[in-house]
mmCIF file of N, CA and C in Angstrom:
data_model
loop_
_atom_site.group_PDB
_atom_site.id
_atom_site.type_symbol
_atom_site.label_atom_id
_atom_site.label_comp_id
_atom_site.label_asym_id
_atom_site.label_seq_id
_atom_site.Cartn_x
_atom_site.Cartn_y
_atom_site.Cartn_z
ATOM 1 N N MET A 24 -28.411 -46.887 38.265
ATOM 2 C CA MET A 24 -27.906 -45.716 37.549
ATOM 3 C C MET A 24 -28.943 -44.599 37.566
ATOM 4 N N ASN A 25 -29.833 -44.585 38.498
ATOM 5 C CA ASN A 25 -30.937 -43.639 38.521
ATOM 6 C C ASN A 25 -30.490 -42.184 38.449
ATOM 7 N N GLU A 26 -29.870 -41.685 39.503
ATOM 8 C CA GLU A 26 -29.475 -40.283 39.539
ATOM 9 C C GLU A 26 -27.964 -40.137 39.678
ATOM 10 N N ASP A 27 -27.228 -41.142 39.261
ATOM 11 C CA ASP A 27 -25.775 -41.087 39.345
ATOM 12 C C ASP A 27 -25.222 -40.042 38.385
ATOM 13 N N ILE A 28 -24.123 -39.434 38.772
ATOM 14 C CA ILE A 28 -23.399 -38.545 37.879
ATOM 15 C C ILE A 28 -22.580 -39.424 36.952
ATOM 16 N N LEU A 29 -22.626 -39.141 35.664
ATOM 17 C CA LEU A 29 -21.893 -39.939 34.687
ATOM 18 C C LEU A 29 -20.715 -39.146 34.153
ATOM 19 N N TYR A 30 -19.590 -39.822 33.979
ATOM 20 C CA TYR A 30 -18.360 -39.192 33.522
ATOM 21 C C TYR A 30 -17.865 -39.848 32.243
ATOM 22 N N THR A 31 -17.144 -39.094 31.450
ATOM 23 C CA THR A 31 -16.479 -39.661 30.279
ATOM 24 C C THR A 31 -15.203 -40.357 30.742
ATOM 25 N N PRO A 32 -14.681 -41.278 29.942
ATOM 26 C CA PRO A 32 -13.407 -41.906 30.302
ATOM 27 C C PRO A 32 -12.292 -40.869 30.493
ATOM 28 N N GLU A 33 -12.318 -39.810 29.705
ATOM 29 C CA GLU A 33 -11.306 -38.758 29.819
ATOM 30 C C GLU A 33 -11.377 -38.068 31.178
ATOM 31 N N LYS A 34 -12.591 -37.760 31.638
ATOM 32 C CA LYS A 34 -12.763 -37.093 32.936
ATOM 33 C C LYS A 34 -12.328 -37.997 34.088
ATOM 34 N N ILE A 35 -12.658 -39.285 33.977
ATOM 35 C CA ILE A 35 -12.237 -40.229 35.014
ATOM 36 C C ILE A 35 -10.715 -40.301 35.072
ATOM 37 N N ALA A 36 -10.081 -40.344 33.908
ATOM 38 C CA ALA A 36 -8.614 -40.390 33.857
ATOM 39 C C ALA A 36 -8.026 -39.160 34.549
ATOM 40 N N GLN A 37 -8.605 -37.994 34.295
ATOM 41 C CA GLN A 37 -8.130 -36.766 34.936
ATOM 42 C C GLN A 37 -8.337 -36.824 36.448
ATOM 43 N N LYS A 38 -9.537 -37.244 36.878
ATOM 44 C CA LYS A 38 -9.853 -37.292 38.307
ATOM 45 C C LYS A 38 -8.944 -38.257 39.059
ATOM 46 N N LEU A 39 -8.651 -39.408 38.436
ATOM 47 C CA LEU A 39 -7.842 -40.429 39.099
ATOM 48 C C LEU A 39 -6.351 -40.302 38.796
ATOM 49 N N LYS A 40 -6.008 -39.331 37.929
ATOM 50 C CA LYS A 40 -4.612 -39.104 37.517
ATOM 51 C C LYS A 40 -3.991 -40.378 36.931
ATOM 52 N N ILE A 41 -4.733 -40.973 35.992
ATOM 53 C CA ILE A 41 -4.278 -42.162 35.275
ATOM 54 C C ILE A 41 -4.518 -41.933 33.784
ATOM 55 N N THR A 42 -4.025 -42.839 32.957
ATOM 56 C CA THR A 42 -4.233 -42.686 31.518
ATOM 57 C C THR A 42 -5.626 -43.172 31.133
ATOM 58 N N LYS A 43 -6.080 -42.705 29.984
ATOM 59 C CA LYS A 43 -7.373 -43.143 29.468
ATOM 60 C C LYS A 43 -7.338 -44.647 29.198
ATOM 61 N N GLY A 44 -6.191 -45.153 28.754
ATOM 62 C CA GLY A 44 -6.040 -46.589 28.522
ATOM 63 C C GLY A 44 -6.255 -47.399 29.792
ATOM 64 N N THR A 45 -5.751 -46.876 30.905
ATOM 65 C CA THR A 45 -5.941 -47.545 32.193
ATOM 66 C C THR A 45 -7.415 -47.557 32.577
ATOM 67 N N VAL A 46 -8.124 -46.474 32.277
ATOM 68 C CA VAL A 46 -9.565 -46.425 32.549
ATOM 69 C C VAL A 46 -10.265 -47.550 31.791
ATOM 70 N N TYR A 47 -9.943 -47.707 30.503
ATOM 71 C CA TYR A 47 -10.574 -48.762 29.709
ATOM 72 C C TYR A 47 -10.210 -50.149 30.238
ATOM 73 N N GLU A 48 -8.984 -50.325 30.704
ATOM 74 C CA GLU A 48 -8.583 -51.602 31.306
ATOM 75 C C GLU A 48 -9.394 -51.872 32.573
ATOM 76 N N MET A 49 -9.608 -50.842 33.379
ATOM 77 C CA MET A 49 -10.389 -50.990 34.607
ATOM 78 C C MET A 49 -11.840 -51.340 34.298
ATOM 79 N N ILE A 50 -12.375 -50.768 33.233
ATOM 80 C CA ILE A 50 -13.739 -51.104 32.811
ATOM 81 C C ILE A 50 -13.794 -52.571 32.388
ATOM 82 N N LYS A 51 -12.809 -52.994 31.614
ATOM 83 C CA LYS A 51 -12.761 -54.383 31.135
ATOM 84 C C LYS A 51 -12.674 -55.366 32.304
ATOM 85 N N ARG A 52 -11.914 -55.000 33.351
ATOM 86 C CA ARG A 52 -11.771 -55.850 34.542
ATOM 87 C C ARG A 52 -12.946 -55.675 35.509
ATOM 88 N N GLU A 53 -13.916 -54.856 35.119
ATOM 89 C CA GLU A 53 -15.112 -54.562 35.919
ATOM 90 C C GLU A 53 -14.786 -53.879 37.242
ATOM 91 N N GLU A 54 -13.708 -53.093 37.247
ATOM 92 C CA GLU A 54 -13.359 -52.296 38.422
ATOM 93 C C GLU A 54 -14.106 -50.961 38.401
ATOM 94 N N LEU A 55 -14.570 -50.563 37.232
ATOM 95 C CA LEU A 55 -15.409 -49.377 37.070
ATOM 96 C C LEU A 55 -16.692 -49.810 36.374
ATOM 97 N N GLU A 56 -17.803 -49.238 36.796
ATOM 98 C CA GLU A 56 -19.093 -49.528 36.179
ATOM 99 C C GLU A 56 -19.316 -48.529 35.045
ATOM 100 N N ALA A 57 -19.461 -49.031 33.840
ATOM 101 C CA ALA A 57 -19.609 -48.151 32.679
ATOM 102 C C ALA A 57 -20.855 -48.524 31.887
ATOM 103 N N HIS A 58 -21.403 -47.539 31.180
ATOM 104 C CA HIS A 58 -22.626 -47.720 30.406
ATOM 105 C C HIS A 58 -22.465 -47.048 29.053
ATOM 106 N N HIS A 59 -22.953 -47.708 28.016
ATOM 107 C CA HIS A 59 -22.991 -47.079 26.697
ATOM 108 C C HIS A 59 -24.312 -46.324 26.590
ATOM 109 N N ILE A 60 -24.222 -45.040 26.298
ATOM 110 C CA ILE A 60 -25.411 -44.210 26.137
ATOM 111 C C ILE A 60 -25.328 -43.573 24.758
ATOM 112 N N VAL A 61 -26.167 -44.033 23.864
ATOM 113 C CA VAL A 61 -26.194 -43.558 22.480
ATOM 114 C C VAL A 61 -24.778 -43.477 21.910
ATOM 115 N N ARG A 62 -24.111 -44.602 21.892
ATOM 116 C CA ARG A 62 -22.778 -44.755 21.316
ATOM 117 C C ARG A 62 -21.683 -44.015 22.077
ATOM 118 N N HIS A 63 -21.964 -43.538 23.294
ATOM 119 C CA HIS A 63 -20.959 -42.871 24.118
ATOM 120 C C HIS A 63 -20.811 -43.646 25.418
ATOM 121 N N LEU A 64 -19.595 -43.848 25.842
ATOM 122 C CA LEU A 64 -19.331 -44.573 27.081
ATOM 123 C C LEU A 64 -19.334 -43.597 28.249
ATOM 124 N N ARG A 65 -20.085 -43.926 29.294
ATOM 125 C CA ARG A 65 -20.132 -43.096 30.496
ATOM 126 C C ARG A 65 -19.902 -43.982 31.709
ATOM 127 N N ILE A 66 -19.208 -43.451 32.705
ATOM 128 C CA ILE A 66 -18.832 -44.198 33.899
ATOM 129 C C ILE A 66 -19.570 -43.595 35.082
ATOM 130 N N SER A 67 -20.192 -44.454 35.900
ATOM 131 C CA SER A 67 -21.021 -43.920 36.968
ATOM 132 C C SER A 67 -20.334 -43.894 38.326
ATOM 133 N N LYS A 68 -19.722 -44.960 38.765
ATOM 134 C CA LYS A 68 -19.183 -44.982 40.127
ATOM 135 C C LYS A 68 -17.670 -44.931 40.107
ATOM 136 N N VAL A 69 -17.126 -44.019 40.925
ATOM 137 C CA VAL A 69 -15.671 -43.872 41.025
ATOM 138 C C VAL A 69 -15.252 -44.260 42.415
#
C-alpha cells in the first residue's frame, strides 16, 4: 500500500457502477483490498 491511490467505498461504487452494498460484499469476499485508516475504510486496488 506504499503509494497506492486510496478510494472510499462510495467512489469505488461510482467507478464500477455498482451499489455501495456490493462494494462491501466484494471486500468481505476479498475481491477488493481494503484498509481501515483512522476509522475510515479505504480501498486500494480496483
